Coordinates of C-alpha atoms in Angstrom, one line a residue:
T1 CA 188.0 -180.2 209.9
Y2 CA 191.1 -180.1 211.7
P3 CA 193.9 -183.1 210.4
V4 CA 195.2 -185.9 212.3
C5 CA 198.1 -186.0 214.8
P6 CA 200.9 -185.3 212.3
Q7 CA 203.4 -188.2 213.6
R8 CA 204.3 -189.0 209.7
F9 CA 206.2 -185.5 209.3
S10 CA 210.1 -185.7 209.6
N11 CA 211.1 -184.0 212.9
P12 CA 214.9 -182.8 212.0
L13 CA 214.9 -180.5 215.0
G14 CA 213.8 -183.0 217.8
A15 CA 210.1 -182.0 218.5
I16 CA 208.3 -184.9 220.3
P17 CA 204.2 -184.3 219.6
N18 CA 202.0 -185.2 222.3
C19 CA 198.8 -185.1 220.7
H20 CA 195.5 -186.1 221.7
G21 CA 193.4 -187.8 219.3
S22 CA 193.1 -186.3 216.0
N23 CA 192.4 -182.7 216.8
P24 CA 195.3 -180.6 217.5
K25 CA 193.2 -178.4 219.5
G26 CA 194.9 -177.3 222.9
T27 CA 197.9 -179.6 221.8
V28 CA 201.3 -178.9 223.5
M29 CA 204.6 -180.2 222.4
S30 CA 207.9 -180.4 223.7
W31 CA 211.8 -180.2 221.9
N32 CA 214.9 -181.6 223.4
P33 CA 217.6 -178.8 222.4
A34 CA 220.2 -181.5 222.6
L35 CA 218.9 -182.6 219.4
I36 CA 219.6 -178.9 217.6
A37 CA 222.8 -178.8 218.8
H38 CA 224.7 -176.5 215.5
Y39 CA 224.4 -172.9 216.4
P40 CA 226.7 -171.1 213.1
L41 CA 230.2 -169.9 214.1
A42 CA 231.6 -167.0 213.4
D43 CA 232.8 -167.8 210.2
E44 CA 229.3 -169.1 209.1
V45 CA 227.9 -165.0 209.3
D46 CA 226.9 -165.5 205.8
A47 CA 224.3 -167.9 206.7
V48 CA 222.3 -164.8 206.7
E49 CA 221.8 -164.6 203.1
T50 CA 219.6 -161.4 202.6
L51 CA 219.0 -158.8 205.4
I52 CA 215.9 -156.8 205.2
V53 CA 214.9 -153.3 206.5
P54 CA 211.3 -152.8 206.2
R55 CA 210.2 -149.4 204.6
A56 CA 207.6 -147.6 206.7
R57 CA 204.2 -146.4 204.6
A58 CA 201.4 -144.6 206.0
L59 CA 197.7 -145.8 205.1
G60 CA 195.7 -142.7 206.5
D61 CA 196.8 -142.1 210.2
F62 CA 197.8 -145.9 210.0
E63 CA 201.7 -146.8 209.9
V64 CA 202.7 -150.2 208.5
R65 CA 206.2 -151.6 208.2
R66 CA 206.7 -153.4 204.9
A67 CA 209.1 -156.2 204.7
L68 CA 208.2 -157.7 201.6
P69 CA 208.2 -157.4 198.6
A70 CA 211.8 -155.7 198.8
P71 CA 214.2 -154.7 196.2
E72 CA 216.5 -157.5 198.1
R73 CA 213.8 -160.0 197.8
Q74 CA 210.1 -160.6 196.1
M75 CA 208.9 -163.5 198.2
V76 CA 210.5 -165.7 201.0
G77 CA 208.7 -169.4 199.9
P78 CA 205.1 -168.3 199.2
F79 CA 205.1 -165.2 201.1
I80 CA 204.9 -162.2 198.7
F81 CA 203.9 -159.3 201.3
F82 CA 204.7 -158.8 205.1
D83 CA 203.5 -155.8 206.8
Q84 CA 203.9 -155.2 210.6
M85 CA 200.7 -153.0 211.3
G86 CA 201.5 -150.8 214.2
P87 CA 201.5 -150.6 217.2
A88 CA 198.9 -147.8 217.1
E89 CA 196.6 -146.4 219.7
F90 CA 193.1 -145.2 218.6
L91 CA 190.9 -142.8 220.7
T92 CA 187.7 -143.5 221.1
G93 CA 185.6 -143.3 217.9
Q94 CA 188.8 -144.0 215.8
G95 CA 190.1 -147.2 214.2
V96 CA 191.0 -148.9 211.1
D97 CA 188.9 -148.3 208.3
I98 CA 189.4 -149.8 205.1
R99 CA 186.5 -150.0 202.5
P100 CA 185.6 -152.7 200.4
H101 CA 188.6 -153.4 197.7
P102 CA 189.5 -156.5 195.2
H103 CA 192.1 -159.2 195.5
I104 CA 193.0 -162.1 192.9
G105 CA 195.7 -164.7 193.1
L106 CA 196.9 -164.7 196.7
A107 CA 195.9 -165.6 200.2
T108 CA 195.7 -163.0 203.0
G109 CA 196.7 -164.2 206.4
T110 CA 196.0 -161.6 209.5
Y111 CA 197.3 -162.3 212.7
L112 CA 197.1 -160.2 215.5
F113 CA 198.9 -159.4 218.9
Q114 CA 197.0 -156.7 220.3
G115 CA 193.3 -155.3 219.5
M116 CA 190.5 -156.4 217.1
F117 CA 188.9 -155.5 213.9
H118 CA 186.0 -156.2 211.5
H119 CA 186.4 -158.5 208.5
R120 CA 183.6 -158.7 205.6
D121 CA 184.3 -160.2 202.2
S122 CA 181.9 -161.0 199.1
L123 CA 181.5 -164.6 200.4
G124 CA 179.4 -163.4 203.2
T125 CA 181.8 -163.9 205.9
D126 CA 181.5 -161.6 208.7
Q127 CA 183.9 -162.1 211.2
W128 CA 186.1 -160.1 214.1
I129 CA 189.7 -160.7 213.7
E130 CA 190.8 -161.3 217.5
P131 CA 194.8 -161.8 218.9
G132 CA 196.1 -165.3 218.4
A133 CA 193.4 -166.6 215.9
V134 CA 194.4 -167.3 212.2
N135 CA 192.3 -165.8 209.6
L136 CA 193.0 -166.5 205.7
M137 CA 191.1 -165.6 202.7
T138 CA 191.9 -167.3 199.6
A139 CA 191.0 -164.8 196.8
G140 CA 191.9 -167.1 193.6
H141 CA 189.8 -165.9 190.7
G142 CA 188.6 -163.1 193.0
I143 CA 187.2 -161.9 196.2
T144 CA 186.5 -158.2 198.0
H145 CA 186.9 -157.8 201.5
S146 CA 186.8 -154.8 203.9
E147 CA 188.5 -154.2 206.9
R148 CA 187.3 -152.1 209.4
I149 CA 187.1 -150.9 213.6
D150 CA 183.3 -150.3 213.8
G151 CA 180.3 -150.7 216.3
E152 CA 180.9 -151.1 220.0
A153 CA 184.4 -151.4 219.4
L154 CA 184.4 -147.5 218.8
K155 CA 183.3 -146.8 222.1
N156 CA 186.4 -147.0 223.8
P157 CA 190.4 -145.9 223.3
D158 CA 192.3 -149.3 221.4
R159 CA 195.7 -150.5 220.4
L160 CA 196.0 -152.5 217.0
S161 CA 199.1 -154.6 216.5
G162 CA 199.8 -157.5 214.0
I163 CA 201.1 -158.9 210.7
Q164 CA 199.2 -159.1 207.8
T165 CA 200.7 -161.5 205.2
W166 CA 200.2 -162.4 201.5
L167 CA 200.5 -166.2 200.1
A168 CA 201.3 -165.9 196.3
L169 CA 199.3 -169.0 195.2
P170 CA 200.6 -171.9 193.0
A171 CA 199.9 -171.3 189.4
G172 CA 197.2 -174.3 189.6
A173 CA 195.1 -172.4 192.3
E174 CA 194.9 -168.7 190.8
D175 CA 192.1 -169.4 189.2
G176 CA 190.4 -171.1 192.2
Q177 CA 187.4 -170.1 193.8
P178 CA 187.5 -167.9 196.8
E179 CA 187.8 -169.1 200.5
F180 CA 187.8 -167.4 204.3
V181 CA 188.7 -169.6 206.8
H182 CA 189.2 -168.9 211.1
A183 CA 190.6 -170.7 213.2
P184 CA 190.4 -169.7 217.0
K185 CA 193.5 -169.2 219.0
D186 CA 193.1 -172.4 221.0
A187 CA 192.6 -174.4 217.7
L188 CA 196.6 -173.9 216.8
P189 CA 199.1 -176.3 217.8
V190 CA 201.8 -174.9 220.6
I191 CA 205.2 -176.3 221.3
E192 CA 207.2 -175.3 224.5
G193 CA 210.4 -176.1 226.0
D194 CA 213.8 -174.7 227.1
G195 CA 212.5 -171.3 227.2
I196 CA 210.6 -171.2 223.8
K197 CA 207.0 -171.0 223.1
L198 CA 206.2 -171.5 219.7
R199 CA 202.2 -171.3 218.1
L200 CA 202.4 -172.5 214.6
I201 CA 199.9 -170.1 212.7
L202 CA 199.8 -171.9 209.1
G203 CA 201.2 -174.8 207.7
E204 CA 203.9 -177.8 209.1
A205 CA 206.9 -177.2 211.0
F206 CA 208.4 -179.4 214.0
G207 CA 206.5 -182.3 213.7
A208 CA 203.0 -180.0 213.9
T209 CA 200.5 -179.0 211.3
A210 CA 198.2 -176.2 211.9
P211 CA 194.8 -176.5 211.4
V212 CA 194.1 -174.3 208.3
P213 CA 194.4 -175.6 204.6
V214 CA 197.1 -173.8 202.6
A215 CA 197.6 -174.1 198.9
S216 CA 201.5 -174.9 198.8
E217 CA 204.2 -176.4 201.3
M218 CA 204.9 -173.7 203.8
F219 CA 205.5 -172.7 207.5
Y220 CA 204.6 -169.7 209.8
A221 CA 205.0 -169.4 213.3
D222 CA 204.9 -167.0 216.4
A223 CA 207.8 -167.5 218.8
W224 CA 208.5 -166.3 222.0
V225 CA 212.2 -166.7 223.1
E226 CA 213.5 -166.0 226.6
P227 CA 216.8 -164.1 227.1
G228 CA 220.0 -166.6 225.8
K229 CA 218.0 -169.1 224.8
H230 CA 218.3 -170.7 221.1
L231 CA 215.3 -170.7 218.5
P232 CA 216.1 -173.3 215.9
M233 CA 214.9 -172.9 212.3
P234 CA 212.9 -175.6 210.6
D235 CA 215.4 -177.3 208.1
N236 CA 213.0 -179.4 206.1
H237 CA 211.9 -176.3 203.8
E238 CA 213.4 -175.2 200.7
D239 CA 213.3 -170.8 201.7
R240 CA 213.4 -169.6 205.1
G241 CA 213.2 -166.4 206.8
A242 CA 212.7 -164.8 210.5
Y243 CA 211.1 -161.4 211.4
V244 CA 212.4 -159.9 214.5
F245 CA 209.3 -158.1 216.2
E246 CA 210.6 -157.5 220.0
G247 CA 213.8 -157.6 221.6
S248 CA 216.9 -159.0 219.4
V249 CA 218.5 -161.8 218.4
K250 CA 222.0 -163.1 217.7
I251 CA 223.1 -165.0 215.0
A252 CA 226.6 -165.9 214.1
G253 CA 228.1 -163.3 216.2
Q254 CA 226.0 -160.4 214.6
T255 CA 222.9 -159.1 216.5
Y256 CA 219.7 -158.5 214.7
E257 CA 217.1 -155.8 216.1
A258 CA 213.6 -155.4 216.1
G259 CA 212.0 -154.2 212.9
Q260 CA 214.3 -156.6 210.6
M261 CA 213.8 -159.7 208.5
M262 CA 216.5 -162.1 207.9
V263 CA 216.6 -164.8 204.8
F264 CA 219.0 -167.8 205.5
R265 CA 220.7 -169.9 203.0
P266 CA 218.7 -173.2 201.9
G267 CA 219.8 -176.3 203.7
D268 CA 222.0 -174.6 206.1
R269 CA 220.7 -176.0 210.0
M270 CA 220.2 -172.5 211.4
S271 CA 219.3 -171.2 215.1
M272 CA 219.2 -167.7 216.9
Q273 CA 219.8 -166.7 220.4
A274 CA 217.8 -164.1 222.2
G275 CA 219.3 -160.9 223.3
D276 CA 219.2 -159.8 227.0
A277 CA 215.4 -158.7 226.8
G278 CA 214.5 -162.0 225.1
A279 CA 212.4 -162.0 221.6
R280 CA 209.5 -162.2 220.0
V281 CA 210.1 -163.7 216.5
M282 CA 207.7 -164.6 213.6
I283 CA 209.5 -167.6 211.6
L284 CA 208.0 -168.1 207.6
G285 CA 208.9 -169.8 204.4
G286 CA 208.4 -172.9 202.2
A287 CA 209.0 -174.0 198.8
T288 CA 209.2 -171.5 196.4
L289 CA 206.8 -171.3 193.5
E290 CA 207.4 -172.1 190.0
G291 CA 207.9 -168.8 189.1
P292 CA 208.2 -164.8 190.1
R293 CA 204.7 -163.0 190.1
Y294 CA 203.8 -159.5 189.0
I295 CA 201.9 -157.3 191.9
W296 CA 199.9 -154.3 191.0
W297 CA 197.6 -152.8 193.7
N298 CA 196.1 -155.6 195.4
F299 CA 196.6 -158.0 192.6
V300 CA 199.0 -160.8 192.1
A301 CA 199.1 -162.8 189.1
S302 CA 201.7 -165.0 186.8
S303 CA 201.0 -163.1 184.2
R304 CA 200.3 -159.2 183.1
E305 CA 197.2 -160.5 181.3
R306 CA 195.6 -161.6 184.5
I307 CA 196.3 -158.5 186.2
D308 CA 194.8 -156.3 183.3
A309 CA 191.5 -158.5 183.3
A310 CA 191.0 -157.8 186.8
K311 CA 191.8 -154.2 186.6
E312 CA 189.0 -154.1 184.1
A313 CA 186.6 -155.9 186.1
W314 CA 187.1 -153.7 188.8
R315 CA 186.9 -150.7 186.9
A316 CA 183.6 -151.8 185.2
G317 CA 181.8 -152.2 188.6
D318 CA 179.3 -155.0 187.9
W319 CA 178.7 -156.1 191.1
R320 CA 175.7 -158.4 190.3
H321 CA 176.7 -160.0 187.3
G322 CA 180.6 -159.1 187.2
R323 CA 183.6 -161.1 188.1
F324 CA 183.6 -159.0 191.5
Q325 CA 180.7 -158.4 194.0
L326 CA 181.1 -156.2 197.4
P327 CA 180.8 -157.6 200.6
P328 CA 177.0 -157.9 202.2
G329 CA 176.5 -155.4 205.0
D330 CA 179.3 -153.2 203.8
D331 CA 178.2 -152.2 199.8
K332 CA 177.8 -148.8 200.2
E333 CA 181.2 -148.1 199.2
F334 CA 184.3 -149.2 198.0
I335 CA 188.2 -147.9 196.6
P336 CA 188.3 -147.0 193.0
L337 CA 191.1 -148.5 191.1
P338 CA 194.1 -146.3 190.9
R339 CA 194.8 -144.2 188.2
H340 CA 198.5 -145.6 188.0

């Protein structure tokens, strides 16, 4: 079920909804750049509160760049984990091969630019993840899933590129029931105009609402910006950040290149200008949670006790009666609990 046209949301950036009925599928919206005229001057350069340069991490033969969590910032809004996957080239017969593993206290959001891989989980979900679609798996009290490139997809060379995020759940949702929701690419609201095309992946921004339910107030979008054009940030969210995936952007005279995440001061009206080659930027944020989160392996929780309980449940390996089950159709192996 998709939400009704979001006319009721405040729209400080001038987006003008052009909705068709109650379903945002195929919706295209436009904004008036004259209504977003504030661009920071040179003496406002500290509007970028935090600059994060991701750390490269190897997952087997596959490299990711991790922007969150970082020493400078654990979260931006509810976003507690932000990995750029690839770009990576896979030869015939090769690909991502992540065995079943558990999660608690978070929702994983997978968004691909190129390639595809196979998601299976303990709810019985069997879903290929493809570019531009939204796939949100909410762990709640506990879920197990695998991510693989398998079957027919191994018969040809492939290229994989995308972003995987974790959203920490608010305290009232940590022990909720697990869920998986998939929304295809053409179900997502698209806003475009004046050299900008923006696809809203999750949450609410610029007067639009994405079709996937989320546990807290947030926004997450994929924006293409032509050279020299300005991309505004939503100013109706408490915490906001941007990750440059391709190209570069300029903010208050400072240039930020691909592979950098900027976190902005709350309340500022912000805009970034694309460089000479244009830019592709992921923007994200939302309301902050009621407190920090503990992270251990694939577990996120508001207390150490929750983490310890999940560790013991996975170590016990009672797949029939215990807290965790293995995904149907992918239950012959799993990633054991790390020793440290």
